[in-house]
Coordinates of C-alpha atoms and ligand atoms in Angstrom, one line a residue:
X132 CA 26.2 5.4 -17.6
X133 CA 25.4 7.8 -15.0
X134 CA 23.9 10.3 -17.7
X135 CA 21.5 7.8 -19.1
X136 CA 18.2 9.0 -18.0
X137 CA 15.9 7.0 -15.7
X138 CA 13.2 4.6 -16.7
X139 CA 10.7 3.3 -13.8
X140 CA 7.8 0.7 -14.2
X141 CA 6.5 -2.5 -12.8
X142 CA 3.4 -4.9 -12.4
X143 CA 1.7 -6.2 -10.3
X144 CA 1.9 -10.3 -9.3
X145 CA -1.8 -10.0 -8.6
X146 CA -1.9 -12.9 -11.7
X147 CA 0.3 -14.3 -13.8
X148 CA 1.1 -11.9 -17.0
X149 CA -1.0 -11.9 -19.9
X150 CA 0.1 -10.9 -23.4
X151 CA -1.3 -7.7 -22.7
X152 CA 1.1 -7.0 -19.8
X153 CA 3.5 -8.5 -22.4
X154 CA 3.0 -6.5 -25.5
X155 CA 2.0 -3.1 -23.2
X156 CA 4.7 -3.1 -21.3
X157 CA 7.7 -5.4 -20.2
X158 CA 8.2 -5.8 -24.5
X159 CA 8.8 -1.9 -24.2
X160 CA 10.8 -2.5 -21.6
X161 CA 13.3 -4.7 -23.4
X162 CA 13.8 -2.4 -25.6
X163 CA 14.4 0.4 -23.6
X164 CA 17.1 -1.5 -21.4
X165 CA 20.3 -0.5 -24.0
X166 CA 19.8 3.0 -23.4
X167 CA 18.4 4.3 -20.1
X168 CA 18.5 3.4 -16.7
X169 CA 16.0 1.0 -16.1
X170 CA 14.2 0.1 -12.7
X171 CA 11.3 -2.4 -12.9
X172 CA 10.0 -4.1 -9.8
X173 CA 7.7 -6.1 -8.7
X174 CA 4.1 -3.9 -7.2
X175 CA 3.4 -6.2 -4.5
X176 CA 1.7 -3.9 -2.1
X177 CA -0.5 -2.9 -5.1
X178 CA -2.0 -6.0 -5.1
X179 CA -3.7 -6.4 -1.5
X180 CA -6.1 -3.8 -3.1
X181 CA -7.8 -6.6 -4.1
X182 CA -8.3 -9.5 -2.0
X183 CA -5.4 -12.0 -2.5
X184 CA -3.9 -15.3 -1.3
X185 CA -1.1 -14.7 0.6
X186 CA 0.9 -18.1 -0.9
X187 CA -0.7 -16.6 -4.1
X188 CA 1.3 -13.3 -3.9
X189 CA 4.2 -14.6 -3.1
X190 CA 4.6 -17.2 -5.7
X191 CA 3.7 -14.9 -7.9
X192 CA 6.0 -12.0 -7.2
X193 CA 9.4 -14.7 -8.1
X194 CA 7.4 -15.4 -11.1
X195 CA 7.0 -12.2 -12.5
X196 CA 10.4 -11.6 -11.5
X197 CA 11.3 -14.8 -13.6
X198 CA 9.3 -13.4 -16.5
X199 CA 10.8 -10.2 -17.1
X200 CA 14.1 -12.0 -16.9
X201 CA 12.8 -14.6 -19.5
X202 CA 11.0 -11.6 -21.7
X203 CA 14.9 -10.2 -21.9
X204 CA 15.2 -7.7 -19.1
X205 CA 19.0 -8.2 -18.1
X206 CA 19.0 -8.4 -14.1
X207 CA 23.0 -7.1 -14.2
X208 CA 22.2 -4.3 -16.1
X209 CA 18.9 -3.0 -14.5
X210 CA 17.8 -2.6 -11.0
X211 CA 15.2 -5.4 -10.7
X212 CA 13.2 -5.4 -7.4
X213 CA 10.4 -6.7 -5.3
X214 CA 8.1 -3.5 -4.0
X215 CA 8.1 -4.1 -0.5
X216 CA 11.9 -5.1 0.2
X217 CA 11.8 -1.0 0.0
X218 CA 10.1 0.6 2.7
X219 CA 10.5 4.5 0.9
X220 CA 7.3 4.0 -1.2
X221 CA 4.9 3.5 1.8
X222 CA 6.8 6.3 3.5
X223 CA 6.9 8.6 1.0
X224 CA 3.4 7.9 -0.7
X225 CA 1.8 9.0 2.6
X226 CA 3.8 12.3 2.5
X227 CA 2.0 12.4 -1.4
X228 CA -1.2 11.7 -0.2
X229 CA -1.2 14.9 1.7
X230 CA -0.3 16.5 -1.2
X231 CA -3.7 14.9 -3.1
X232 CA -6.9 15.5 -3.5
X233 CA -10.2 13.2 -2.9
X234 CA -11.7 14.9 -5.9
X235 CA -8.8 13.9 -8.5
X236 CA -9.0 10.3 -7.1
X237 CA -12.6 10.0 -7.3
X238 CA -12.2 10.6 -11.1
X239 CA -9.8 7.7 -11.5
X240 CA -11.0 5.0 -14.2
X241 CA -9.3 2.0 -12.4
X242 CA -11.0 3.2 -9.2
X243 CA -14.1 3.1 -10.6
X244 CA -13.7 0.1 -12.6
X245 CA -12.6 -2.0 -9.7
X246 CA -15.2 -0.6 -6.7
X247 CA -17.9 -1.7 -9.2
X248 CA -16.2 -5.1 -10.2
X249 CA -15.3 -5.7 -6.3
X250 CA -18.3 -3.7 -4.7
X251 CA -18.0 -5.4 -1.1
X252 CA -14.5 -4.4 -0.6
X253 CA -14.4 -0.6 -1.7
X254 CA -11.0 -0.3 0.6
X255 CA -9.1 3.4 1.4
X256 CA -6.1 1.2 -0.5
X257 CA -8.2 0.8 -3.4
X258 CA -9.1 4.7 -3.7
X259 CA -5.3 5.8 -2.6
X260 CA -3.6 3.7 -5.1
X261 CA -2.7 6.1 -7.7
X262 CA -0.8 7.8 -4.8
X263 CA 1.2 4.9 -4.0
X264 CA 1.6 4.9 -7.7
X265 CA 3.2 8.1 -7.9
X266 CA 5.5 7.5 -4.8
X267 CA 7.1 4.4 -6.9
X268 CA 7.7 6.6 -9.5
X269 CA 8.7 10.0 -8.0
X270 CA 11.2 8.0 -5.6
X271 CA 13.6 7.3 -8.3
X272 CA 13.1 11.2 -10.3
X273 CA 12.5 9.0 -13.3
X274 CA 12.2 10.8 -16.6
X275 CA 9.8 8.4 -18.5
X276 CA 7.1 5.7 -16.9
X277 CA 6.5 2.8 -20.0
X278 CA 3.1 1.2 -19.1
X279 CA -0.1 0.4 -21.6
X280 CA -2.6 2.6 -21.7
X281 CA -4.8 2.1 -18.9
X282 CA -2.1 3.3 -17.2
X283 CA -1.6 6.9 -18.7
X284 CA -4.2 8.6 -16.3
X285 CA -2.2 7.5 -13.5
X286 CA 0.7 8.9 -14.5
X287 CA -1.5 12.3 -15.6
X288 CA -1.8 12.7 -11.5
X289 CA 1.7 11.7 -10.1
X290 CA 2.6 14.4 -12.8
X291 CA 0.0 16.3 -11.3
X292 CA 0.8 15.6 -7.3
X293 CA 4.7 16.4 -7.9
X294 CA 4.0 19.8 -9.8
X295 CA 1.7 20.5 -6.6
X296 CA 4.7 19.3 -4.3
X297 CA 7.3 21.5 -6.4
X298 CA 5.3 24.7 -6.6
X299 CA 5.0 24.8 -3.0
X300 CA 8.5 23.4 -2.0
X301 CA 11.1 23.9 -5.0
X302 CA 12.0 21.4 -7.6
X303 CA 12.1 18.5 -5.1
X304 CA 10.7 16.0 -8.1
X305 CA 11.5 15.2 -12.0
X306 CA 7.6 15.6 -13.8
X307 CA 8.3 12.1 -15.7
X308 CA 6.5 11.6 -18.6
X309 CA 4.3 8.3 -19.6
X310 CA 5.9 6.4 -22.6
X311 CA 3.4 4.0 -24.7
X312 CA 4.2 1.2 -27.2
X313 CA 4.0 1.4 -30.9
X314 CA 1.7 -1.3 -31.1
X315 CA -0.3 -3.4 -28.3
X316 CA -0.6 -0.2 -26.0
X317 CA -4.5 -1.5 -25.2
X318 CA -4.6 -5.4 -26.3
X319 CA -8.6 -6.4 -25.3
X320 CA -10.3 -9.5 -23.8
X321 CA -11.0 -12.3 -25.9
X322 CA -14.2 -13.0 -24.7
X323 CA -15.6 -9.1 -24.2
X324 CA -13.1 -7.1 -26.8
X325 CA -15.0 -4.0 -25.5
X326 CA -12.7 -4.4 -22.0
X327 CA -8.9 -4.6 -21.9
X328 CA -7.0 -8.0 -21.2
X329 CA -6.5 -8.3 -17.4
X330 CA -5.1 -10.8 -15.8
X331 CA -7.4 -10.6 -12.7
X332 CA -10.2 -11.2 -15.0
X333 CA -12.4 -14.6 -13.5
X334 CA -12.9 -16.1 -17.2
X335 CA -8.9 -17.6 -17.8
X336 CA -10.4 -17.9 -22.0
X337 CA -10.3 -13.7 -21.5
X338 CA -7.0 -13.5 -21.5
X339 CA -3.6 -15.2 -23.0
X340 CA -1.6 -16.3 -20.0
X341 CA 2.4 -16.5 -20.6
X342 CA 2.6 -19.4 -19.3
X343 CA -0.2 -21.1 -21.2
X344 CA 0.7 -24.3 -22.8
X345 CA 0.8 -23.6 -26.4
X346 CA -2.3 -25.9 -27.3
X347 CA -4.3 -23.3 -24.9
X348 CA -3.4 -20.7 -26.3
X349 CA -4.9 -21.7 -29.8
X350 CA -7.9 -22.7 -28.1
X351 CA -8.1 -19.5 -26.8
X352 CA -7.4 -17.0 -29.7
X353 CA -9.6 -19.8 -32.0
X354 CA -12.7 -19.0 -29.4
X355 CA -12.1 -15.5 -29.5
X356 CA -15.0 -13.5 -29.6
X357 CA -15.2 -11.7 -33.4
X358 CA -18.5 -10.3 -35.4
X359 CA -20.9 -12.7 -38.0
X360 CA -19.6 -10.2 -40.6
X361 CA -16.7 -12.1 -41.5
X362 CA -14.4 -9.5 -43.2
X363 CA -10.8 -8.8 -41.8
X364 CA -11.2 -5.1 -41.9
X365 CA -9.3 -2.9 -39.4
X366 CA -12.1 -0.5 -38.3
X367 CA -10.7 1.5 -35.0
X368 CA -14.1 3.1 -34.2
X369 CA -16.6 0.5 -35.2
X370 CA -17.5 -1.1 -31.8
X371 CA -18.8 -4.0 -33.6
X372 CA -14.8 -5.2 -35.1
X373 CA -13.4 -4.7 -31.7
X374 CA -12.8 -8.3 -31.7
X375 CA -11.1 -8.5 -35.2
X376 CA -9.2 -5.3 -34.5
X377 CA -8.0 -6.9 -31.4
X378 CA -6.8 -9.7 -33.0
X379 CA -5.0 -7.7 -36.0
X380 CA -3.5 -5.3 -33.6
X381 CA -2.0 -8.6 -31.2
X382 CA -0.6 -9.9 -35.3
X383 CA 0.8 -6.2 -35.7
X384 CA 2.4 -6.1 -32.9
X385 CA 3.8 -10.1 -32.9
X386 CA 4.8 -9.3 -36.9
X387 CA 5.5 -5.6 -36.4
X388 CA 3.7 -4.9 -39.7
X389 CA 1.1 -2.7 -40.1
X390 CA -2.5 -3.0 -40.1
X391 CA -2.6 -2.2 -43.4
X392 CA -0.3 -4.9 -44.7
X393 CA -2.2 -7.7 -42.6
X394 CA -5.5 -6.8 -43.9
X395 CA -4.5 -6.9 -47.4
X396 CA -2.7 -10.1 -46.7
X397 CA -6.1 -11.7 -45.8
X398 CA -8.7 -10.0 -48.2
X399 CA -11.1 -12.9 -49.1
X400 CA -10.0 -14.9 -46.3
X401 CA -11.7 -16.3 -43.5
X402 CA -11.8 -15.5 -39.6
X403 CA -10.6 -19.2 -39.3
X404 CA -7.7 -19.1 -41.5
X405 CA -6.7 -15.8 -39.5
X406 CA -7.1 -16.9 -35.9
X407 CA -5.2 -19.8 -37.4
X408 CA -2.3 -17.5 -38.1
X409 CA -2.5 -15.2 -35.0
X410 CA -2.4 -17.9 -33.0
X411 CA 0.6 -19.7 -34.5
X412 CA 2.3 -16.2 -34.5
X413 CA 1.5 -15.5 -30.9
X414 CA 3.0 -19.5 -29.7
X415 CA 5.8 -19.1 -32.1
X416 CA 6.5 -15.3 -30.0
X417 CA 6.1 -17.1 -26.5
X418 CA 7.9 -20.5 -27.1
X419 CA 11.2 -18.9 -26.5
X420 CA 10.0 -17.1 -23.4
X421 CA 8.7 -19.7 -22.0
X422 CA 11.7 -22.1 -22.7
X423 CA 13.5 -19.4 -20.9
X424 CA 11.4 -19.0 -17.9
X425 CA 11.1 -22.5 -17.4
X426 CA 14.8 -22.5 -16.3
X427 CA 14.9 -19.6 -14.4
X428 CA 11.8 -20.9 -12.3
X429 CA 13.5 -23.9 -10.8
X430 CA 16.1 -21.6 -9.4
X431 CA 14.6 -20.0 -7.0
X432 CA 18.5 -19.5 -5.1
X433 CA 19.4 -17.2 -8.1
X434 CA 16.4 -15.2 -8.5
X435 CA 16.3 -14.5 -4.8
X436 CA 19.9 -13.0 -5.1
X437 CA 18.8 -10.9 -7.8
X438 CA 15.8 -9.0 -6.0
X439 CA 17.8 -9.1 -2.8
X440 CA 20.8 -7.0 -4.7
X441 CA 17.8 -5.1 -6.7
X442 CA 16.5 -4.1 -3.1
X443 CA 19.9 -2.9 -1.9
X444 CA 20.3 -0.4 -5.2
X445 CA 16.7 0.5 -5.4
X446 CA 17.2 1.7 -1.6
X447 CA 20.2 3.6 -1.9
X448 CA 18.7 5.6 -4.9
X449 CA 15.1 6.0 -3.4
X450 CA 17.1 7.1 -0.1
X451 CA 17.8 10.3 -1.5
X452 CA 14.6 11.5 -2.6
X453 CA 12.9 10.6 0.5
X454 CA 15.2 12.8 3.0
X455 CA 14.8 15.6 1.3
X456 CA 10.8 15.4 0.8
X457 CA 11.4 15.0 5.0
X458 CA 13.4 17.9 5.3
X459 CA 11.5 20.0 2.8
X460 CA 8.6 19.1 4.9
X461 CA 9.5 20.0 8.2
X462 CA 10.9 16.8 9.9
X463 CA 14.1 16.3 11.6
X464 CA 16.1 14.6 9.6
X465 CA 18.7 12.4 11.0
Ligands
ATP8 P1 -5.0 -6.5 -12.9 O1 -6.0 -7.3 -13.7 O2 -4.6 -7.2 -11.6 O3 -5.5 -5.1 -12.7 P2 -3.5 -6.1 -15.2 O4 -3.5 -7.3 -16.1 O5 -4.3 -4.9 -15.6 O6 -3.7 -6.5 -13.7 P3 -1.2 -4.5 -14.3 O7 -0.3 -5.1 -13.3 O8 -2.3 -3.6 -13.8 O9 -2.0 -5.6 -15.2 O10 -0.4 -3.8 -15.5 C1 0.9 -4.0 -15.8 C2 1.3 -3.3 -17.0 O11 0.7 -3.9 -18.1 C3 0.8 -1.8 -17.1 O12 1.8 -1.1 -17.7 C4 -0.4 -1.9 -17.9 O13 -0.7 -0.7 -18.5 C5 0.0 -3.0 -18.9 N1 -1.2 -3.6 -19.4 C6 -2.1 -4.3 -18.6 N2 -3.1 -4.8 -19.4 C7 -2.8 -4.4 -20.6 C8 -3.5 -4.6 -21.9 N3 -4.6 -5.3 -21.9 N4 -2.9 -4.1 -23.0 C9 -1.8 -3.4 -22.9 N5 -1.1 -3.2 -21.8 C10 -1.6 -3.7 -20.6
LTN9 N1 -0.5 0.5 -11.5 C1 0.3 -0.3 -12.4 C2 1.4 -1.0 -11.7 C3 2.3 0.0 -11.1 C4 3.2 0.8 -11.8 C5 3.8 1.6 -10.8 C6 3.5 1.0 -13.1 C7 2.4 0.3 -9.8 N2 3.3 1.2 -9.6 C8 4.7 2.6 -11.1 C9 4.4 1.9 -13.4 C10 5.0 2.7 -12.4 C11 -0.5 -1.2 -13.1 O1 0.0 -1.6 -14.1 N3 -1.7 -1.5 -12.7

């Protein structure tokens, strides 16, 4: 058990999760549970980036919680925990953030992408995010970080800020490495297949909630935008399929067939009959996931007890890492 080696990720409750968030990451996740060392929590102080509704955020974080329980994440076999029942990441990400440069933020996508989409609230949190990023990671020396793929150039820079951090004070950190789906690594909007599916986004037909009622989510994969060309053709670098290829990836990665397969499966067909299918394939994936998470909602007792204990863990692991980036740095250390 002990040997296993370490898997960190989480998401934030800034929404509730899409099938992107599904198919990106927390299906990864699953999988990954039987042999490593999982820790997944809950990014909560990620999310006041962005302005939130308190009530919001916290109704949110259980539900999320409830989610990766009902997705398949065993809570007695992994360390499930809400972000800010641990006070290490804020403590050790402003250590980090000494340890980081303005320039390497400034290049961040995500940065960019939100101070445009939320230009009256450009906050230091917004900019300083990645940082916090890599303290959640470093905190528990986890070998491999499974996220989608917007996520990869944050993981580029916590490997970059804990080189920095090693080079100057010995090998303090494990480098982890990012770890990316076979299929559904960058699922796109419905309505704008040029952007990714986010959960934050302000048109609820963008995305594919998982806790949609069924009937929605036919509505929204049959109003999904495609092209007037009307072939199902899997064209990666045509802008103008993005739409199509969205929706064969999301099949793909419901079926796991190829590409390949699904497109022969539907030469001569129509984008009707197709969206048709997806969507059936997509409610039949979530039905059981939702049946699931139904249950675990109403009990808001046991899912409590399982962040409170995921807390105590995540603590006594994250403990370790932090005294010595204290020591290493020159405070007195209890
Ligand atoms: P927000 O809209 O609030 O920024 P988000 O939907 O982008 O949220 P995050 O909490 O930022 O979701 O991401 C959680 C995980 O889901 C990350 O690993 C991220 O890479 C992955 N993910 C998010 N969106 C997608 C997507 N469209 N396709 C694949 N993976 C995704
Ligand atoms: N930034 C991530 C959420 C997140 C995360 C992490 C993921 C915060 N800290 C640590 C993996 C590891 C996002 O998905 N937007």
């Amino acid at each position: 058990m002990e040997d296993k080696k370490i898997i960190f990720s989480g998401v934030q409750p800034s929404g509730t999760l899409t099938f992107g968030n599904y198919l990106g990451a927390i299906k990864n996740w699953v999988e990954l549970q039987k042999d490593y060392r999982c820790i997944y929590a809950m990014m909560d102080l990620h999310t006041i980036t962005v302005r939130q509704t308190p009530a919001d955020i916290r109704r949110r974080t259980l539900e999320v919680l409830a989610l990766y329980i009902a997705c398949g994440i065993d809570p007695e076999e992994n360390i499930l925990f809400i972000q800010s029942h641990n006070p290490a990441h804020a403590e050790l990400s402003w250590v980090l953030g000494c340890y980081t440069y303005m320039g390497e933020l400034q290049r961040m996508t995500q940065f960019k992408d939100k101070s445009s989409r939320h230009a009256e609230n450009i906050n230091a949190g917004l900019f300083t995010y990645p940082v916090l990023m890599a303290a959640d990671i470093l905190l528990y020396q986890a070998d491999y970080v499974p996220v989608g793929k917007d996520q990869m150039q944050h993981i580029e820079i916590c490997r970059d800020i804990a080189q920095r951090f090693n080079a100057i004070y010995g090998d303090v950190f494990k480098i982890p490495e990012g770890m990316l789906p076979k299929a559904g690594a960058n699922i796109k909007s419905l309505q704008d297949p040029t952007k990714k599916m986010s959960k934050s986004d302000s048109n609820p037909k963008a995305y594919i909630s998982m806790t949609d009622h069924p009937d929605v989510i036919v509505k929204k994969i049959k109003s999904a935008v495609t092209d007037s060309e009307g072939i199902i053709e899997y064209r990666e670098d045509d802008e103008t399929k993005a739409g199509i290829n969205n929706l064969i990836t999301i099949m793909s990665a419901v079926t796991k067939r190829n590409t390949d397969d699904i497109v022969a499966d539907y030469s001569g067909k129509g984008y009707g009959d197709f969206k048709n299918d997806v969507a059936e394939a997509v409610v039949e994936n979530i039905r059981p996931i939702q049946e699931e998470y139904d249950k675990l909602i109403a009990d808001k007792a046991y899912l409590m007890n399982v962040c409170s204990k995921g807390a105590d863990a995540a603590k006594r692991i994250s403990q370790r890492t932090l005294k010595k980036v204290y020591k290493k740095v020159g405070f007195m250390v209890e």
